[in-house]
Short mmCIF file of C-alpha atoms in Angstrom, two decimals:
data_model
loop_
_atom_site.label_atom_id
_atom_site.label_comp_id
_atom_site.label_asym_id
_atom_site.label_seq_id
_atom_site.Cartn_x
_atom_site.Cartn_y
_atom_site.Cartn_z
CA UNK A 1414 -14.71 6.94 7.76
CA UNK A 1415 -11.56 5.78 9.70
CA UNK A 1416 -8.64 8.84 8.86
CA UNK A 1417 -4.69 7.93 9.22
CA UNK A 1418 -2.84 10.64 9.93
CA UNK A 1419 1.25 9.88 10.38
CA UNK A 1420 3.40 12.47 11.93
CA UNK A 1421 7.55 13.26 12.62
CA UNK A 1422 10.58 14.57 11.46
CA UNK A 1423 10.98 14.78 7.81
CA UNK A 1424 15.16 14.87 8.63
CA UNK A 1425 16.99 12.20 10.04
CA UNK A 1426 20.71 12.33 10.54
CA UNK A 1427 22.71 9.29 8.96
CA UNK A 1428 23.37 6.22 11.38
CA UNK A 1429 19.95 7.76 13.74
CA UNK A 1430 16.44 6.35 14.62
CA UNK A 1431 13.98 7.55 12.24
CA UNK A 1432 10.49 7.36 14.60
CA UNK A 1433 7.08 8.40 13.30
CA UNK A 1434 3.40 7.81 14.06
CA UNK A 1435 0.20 7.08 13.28
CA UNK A 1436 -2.58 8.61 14.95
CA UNK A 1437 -6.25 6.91 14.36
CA UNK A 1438 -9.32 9.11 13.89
CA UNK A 1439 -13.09 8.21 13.47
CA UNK A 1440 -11.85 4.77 14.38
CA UNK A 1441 -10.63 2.39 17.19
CA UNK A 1442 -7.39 0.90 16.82
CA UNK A 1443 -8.17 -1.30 19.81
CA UNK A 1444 -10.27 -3.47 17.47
CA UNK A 1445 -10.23 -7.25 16.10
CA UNK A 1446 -11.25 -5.88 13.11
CA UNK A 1447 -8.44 -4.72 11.20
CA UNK A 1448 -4.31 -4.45 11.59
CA UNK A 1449 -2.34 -1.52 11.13
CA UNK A 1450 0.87 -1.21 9.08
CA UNK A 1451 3.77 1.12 7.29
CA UNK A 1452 4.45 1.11 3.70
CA UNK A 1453 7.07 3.70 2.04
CA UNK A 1454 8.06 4.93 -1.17
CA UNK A 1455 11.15 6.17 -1.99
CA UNK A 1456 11.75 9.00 -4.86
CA UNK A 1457 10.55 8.06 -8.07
CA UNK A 1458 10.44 4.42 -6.98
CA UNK A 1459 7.85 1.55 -5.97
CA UNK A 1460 5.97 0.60 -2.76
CA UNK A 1461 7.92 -1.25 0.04
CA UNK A 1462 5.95 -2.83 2.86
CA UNK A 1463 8.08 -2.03 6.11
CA UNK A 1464 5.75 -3.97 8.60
CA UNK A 1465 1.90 -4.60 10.33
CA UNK A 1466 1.04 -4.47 13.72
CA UNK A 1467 -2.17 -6.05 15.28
CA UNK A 1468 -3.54 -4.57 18.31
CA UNK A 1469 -2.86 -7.52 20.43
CA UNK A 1470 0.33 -5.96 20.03
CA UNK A 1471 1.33 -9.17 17.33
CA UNK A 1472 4.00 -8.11 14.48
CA UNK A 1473 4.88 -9.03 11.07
CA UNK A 1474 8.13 -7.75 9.50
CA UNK A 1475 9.79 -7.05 5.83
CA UNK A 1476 12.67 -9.51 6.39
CA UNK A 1477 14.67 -6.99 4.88
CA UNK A 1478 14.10 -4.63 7.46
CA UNK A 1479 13.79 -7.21 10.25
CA UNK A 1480 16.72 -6.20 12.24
CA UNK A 1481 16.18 -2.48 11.95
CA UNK A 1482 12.46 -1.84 12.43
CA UNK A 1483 10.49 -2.11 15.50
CA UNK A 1484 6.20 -1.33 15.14
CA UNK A 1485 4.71 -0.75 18.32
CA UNK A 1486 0.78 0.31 19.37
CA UNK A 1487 -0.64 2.55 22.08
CA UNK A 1488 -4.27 2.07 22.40
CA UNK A 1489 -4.47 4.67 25.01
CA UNK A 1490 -3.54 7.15 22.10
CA UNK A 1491 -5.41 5.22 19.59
CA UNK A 1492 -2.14 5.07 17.24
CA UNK A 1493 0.90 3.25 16.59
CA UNK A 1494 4.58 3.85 15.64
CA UNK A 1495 7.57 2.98 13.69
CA UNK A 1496 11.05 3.09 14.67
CA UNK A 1497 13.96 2.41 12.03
CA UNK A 1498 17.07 2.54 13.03
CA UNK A 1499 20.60 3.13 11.49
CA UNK A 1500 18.96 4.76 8.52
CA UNK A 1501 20.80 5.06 5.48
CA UNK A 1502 20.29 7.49 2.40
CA UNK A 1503 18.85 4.81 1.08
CA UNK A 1504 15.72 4.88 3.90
CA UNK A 1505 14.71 8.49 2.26
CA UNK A 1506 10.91 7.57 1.03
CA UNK A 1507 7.72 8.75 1.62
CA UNK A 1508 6.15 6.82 5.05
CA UNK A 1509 2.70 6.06 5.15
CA UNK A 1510 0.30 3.95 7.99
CA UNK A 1511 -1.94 2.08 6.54
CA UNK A 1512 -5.26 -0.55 7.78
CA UNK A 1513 -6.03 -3.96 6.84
CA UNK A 1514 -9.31 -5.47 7.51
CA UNK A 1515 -9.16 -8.50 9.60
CA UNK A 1516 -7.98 -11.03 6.67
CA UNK A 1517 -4.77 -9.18 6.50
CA UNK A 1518 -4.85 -9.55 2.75
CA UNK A 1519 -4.65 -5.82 1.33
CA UNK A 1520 -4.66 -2.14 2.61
CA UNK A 1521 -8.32 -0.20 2.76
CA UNK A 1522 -7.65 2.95 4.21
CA UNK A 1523 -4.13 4.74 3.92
CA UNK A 1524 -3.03 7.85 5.22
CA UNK A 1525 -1.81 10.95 3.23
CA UNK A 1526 2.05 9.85 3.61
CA UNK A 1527 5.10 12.20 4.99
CA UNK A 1528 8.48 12.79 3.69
CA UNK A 1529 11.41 11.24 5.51
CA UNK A 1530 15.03 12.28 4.33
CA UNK A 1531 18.06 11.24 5.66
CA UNK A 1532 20.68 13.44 5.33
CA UNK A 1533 23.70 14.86 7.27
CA UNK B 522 10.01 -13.59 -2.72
CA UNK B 523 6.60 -13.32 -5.32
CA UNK B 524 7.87 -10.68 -7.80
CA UNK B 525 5.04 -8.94 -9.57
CA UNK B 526 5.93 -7.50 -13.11
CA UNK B 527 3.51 -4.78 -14.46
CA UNK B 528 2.93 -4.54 -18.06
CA UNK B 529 3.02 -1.98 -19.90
CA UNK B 530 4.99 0.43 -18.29
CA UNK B 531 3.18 3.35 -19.52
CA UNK B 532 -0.03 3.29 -20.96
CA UNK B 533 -1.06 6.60 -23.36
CA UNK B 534 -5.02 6.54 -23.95
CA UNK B 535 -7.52 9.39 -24.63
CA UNK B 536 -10.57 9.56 -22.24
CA UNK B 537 -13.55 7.44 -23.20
CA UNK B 538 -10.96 4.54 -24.06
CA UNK B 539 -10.38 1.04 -22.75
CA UNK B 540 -7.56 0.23 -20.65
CA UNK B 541 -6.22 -3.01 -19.65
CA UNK B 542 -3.55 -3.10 -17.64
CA UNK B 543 -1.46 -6.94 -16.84
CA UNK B 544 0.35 -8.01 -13.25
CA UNK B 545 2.33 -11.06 -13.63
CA UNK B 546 3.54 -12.98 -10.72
CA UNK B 547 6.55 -14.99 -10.35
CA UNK B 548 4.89 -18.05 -8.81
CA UNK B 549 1.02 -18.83 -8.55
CA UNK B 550 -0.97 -16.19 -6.30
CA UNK B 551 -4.22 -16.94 -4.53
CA UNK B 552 -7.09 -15.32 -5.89
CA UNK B 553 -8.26 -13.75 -2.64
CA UNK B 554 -4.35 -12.74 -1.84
CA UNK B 555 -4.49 -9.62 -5.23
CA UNK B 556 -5.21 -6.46 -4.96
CA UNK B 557 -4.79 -3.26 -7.32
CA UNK B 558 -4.50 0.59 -6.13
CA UNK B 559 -4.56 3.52 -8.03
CA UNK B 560 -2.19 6.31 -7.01
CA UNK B 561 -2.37 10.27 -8.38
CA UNK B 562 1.09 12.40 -7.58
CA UNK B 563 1.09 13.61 -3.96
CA UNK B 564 -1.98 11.53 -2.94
CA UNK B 565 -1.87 8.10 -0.85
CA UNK B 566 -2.90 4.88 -2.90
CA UNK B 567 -6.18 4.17 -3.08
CA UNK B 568 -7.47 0.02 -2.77
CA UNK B 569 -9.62 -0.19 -6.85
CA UNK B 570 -9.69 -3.92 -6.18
CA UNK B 571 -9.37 -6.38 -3.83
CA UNK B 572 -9.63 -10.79 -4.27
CA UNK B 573 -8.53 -9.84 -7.71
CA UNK B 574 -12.16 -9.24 -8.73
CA UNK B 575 -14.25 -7.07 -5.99
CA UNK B 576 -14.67 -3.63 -5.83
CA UNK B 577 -13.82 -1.47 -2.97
CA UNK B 578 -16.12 0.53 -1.35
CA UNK B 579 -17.00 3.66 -3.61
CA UNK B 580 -15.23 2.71 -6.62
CA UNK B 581 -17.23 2.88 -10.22
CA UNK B 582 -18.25 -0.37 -12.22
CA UNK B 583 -15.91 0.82 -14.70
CA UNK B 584 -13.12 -0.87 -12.52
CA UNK B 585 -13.24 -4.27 -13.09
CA UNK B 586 -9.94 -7.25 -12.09
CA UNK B 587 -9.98 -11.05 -13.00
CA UNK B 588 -7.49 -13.59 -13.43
CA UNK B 589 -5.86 -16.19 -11.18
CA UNK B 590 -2.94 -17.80 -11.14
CA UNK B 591 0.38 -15.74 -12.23
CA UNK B 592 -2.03 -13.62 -14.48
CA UNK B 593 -4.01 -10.64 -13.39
CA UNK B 594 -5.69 -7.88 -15.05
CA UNK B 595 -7.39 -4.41 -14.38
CA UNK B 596 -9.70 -3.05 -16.51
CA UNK B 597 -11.05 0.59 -16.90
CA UNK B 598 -13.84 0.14 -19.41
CA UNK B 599 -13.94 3.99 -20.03
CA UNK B 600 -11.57 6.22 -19.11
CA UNK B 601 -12.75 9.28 -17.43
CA UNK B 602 -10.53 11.84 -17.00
CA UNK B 603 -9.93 11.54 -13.08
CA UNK B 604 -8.98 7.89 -13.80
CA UNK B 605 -5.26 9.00 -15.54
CA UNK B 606 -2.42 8.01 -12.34
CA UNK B 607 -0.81 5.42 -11.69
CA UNK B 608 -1.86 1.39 -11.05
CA UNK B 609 -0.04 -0.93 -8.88
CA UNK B 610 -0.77 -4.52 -7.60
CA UNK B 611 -0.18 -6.17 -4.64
CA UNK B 612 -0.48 -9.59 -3.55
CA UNK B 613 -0.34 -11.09 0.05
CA UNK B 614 1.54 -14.49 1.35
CA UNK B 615 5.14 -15.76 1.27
CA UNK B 616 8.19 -13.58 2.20
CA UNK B 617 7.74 -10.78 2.47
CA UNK B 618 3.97 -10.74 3.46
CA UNK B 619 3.31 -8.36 0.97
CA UNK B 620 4.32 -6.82 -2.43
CA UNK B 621 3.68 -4.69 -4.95
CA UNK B 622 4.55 -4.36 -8.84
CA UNK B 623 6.28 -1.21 -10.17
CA UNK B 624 3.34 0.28 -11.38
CA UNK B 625 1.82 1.16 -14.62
CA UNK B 626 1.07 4.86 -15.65
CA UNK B 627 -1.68 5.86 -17.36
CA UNK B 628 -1.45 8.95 -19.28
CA UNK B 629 -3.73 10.97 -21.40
CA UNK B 630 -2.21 10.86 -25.24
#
């Protein structure tokens, strides 16, 4: 069974680049099987789909986020990343990769999630 | 934007019970484009149900979805005691590609 495992800083100054990734176990993300993609969850709150990323190197964006977020994938590694930048308080969640199966339609495997905060 | 409203917000059952829990959409939602996860505190979600009605891999007959349209429901036929988290939905297509409801809790009474 495919494992997601996401990894970074769990502080981010106000105004900076929060990056994190995604690193793909038991699985190929080099695949036309499946897409990959970041949810989050802030405190006490609701999912948020942030974006998904196809191997091809395709993406599809929260047009909330559009302008801040940038999903990229690194076969060689056999993961993928997220970049937000200017983060606000308001970007303190819970981040967590995700797969889709080929129809795009839902989220099958998801990994374990890590704690972002933005603070000074 | 599809907006998906969860009802009831918190749902208080004893093991053994039914539960039915509702996702409403704000416009019509494919069939194929619903999903539902359950989520227990400090664990990832987990995909129950996926074209509104199929099971995912390894989860229990007791987890059962229907509807179509702007009306979905999950049902837990019996409530074991594992199954007491929380339930979102999630449907796929428009702007944004996806979204999810704000979740319904289910809690032992």
């Amino acid at each position: 069974q495919v494992q997601l495992q996401e990894s970074g800083p769990g502080l981010v100054k106000p105004s900076e680049t929060l990056s994190l990734t995604c690193a793909v176990s038991d699985g190929s993300i080099n695949s036309r099987s499946y897409y990959w993609g970041w949810i989050r969850q802030p405190p006490g709150k609701g999912l948020e789909w942030i974006g998904t990323i196809y191997y091809s190197g395709s993406t599809y964006y929260n047009p909330s986020l559009k302008s801040r977020v940038a999903i990229s994938v690194d076969t060689s590694k056999n993961q993928f990343s997220l970049k937000l930048s200017s983060v606000t308080a308001a970007d303190t969640a819970v981040y967590s990769c995700a797969r889709h199966p080929a129809s795009l339609y839902y989220m099958d495997v998801w990994g374990k999630g890590t704690t972002v905060t933005v603070s000074s | 934007e599809i907006v998906l409203t969860q009802s009831p917000g918190t749902l208080s059952l004893s093991p053994g019970e039914r539960a039915t829990l509702s996702c409403r959409a704000s416009q019509s939602v494919t069939s194929s484009y619903l999903a539902w996860y359950q989520q227990k505190p400090g664990q990832a979600p987990r995909l129950l149900i996926y074209g509104a009605s199929s099971r995912a891999t390894g989860i229990p007959d007791r987890f059962s979805g229907g509807g179509s349209g702007t009306d979905f429901t999950l049902t837990i036929s019996r409530l074991e005691p594992e199954d007491f988290a929380v339930y979102y939905c999630q449907q796929y297509g428009g702007s944004p590609l996806f979204t999810f409801g704000p979740g319904t809790t289910v809690d032992i009474k």
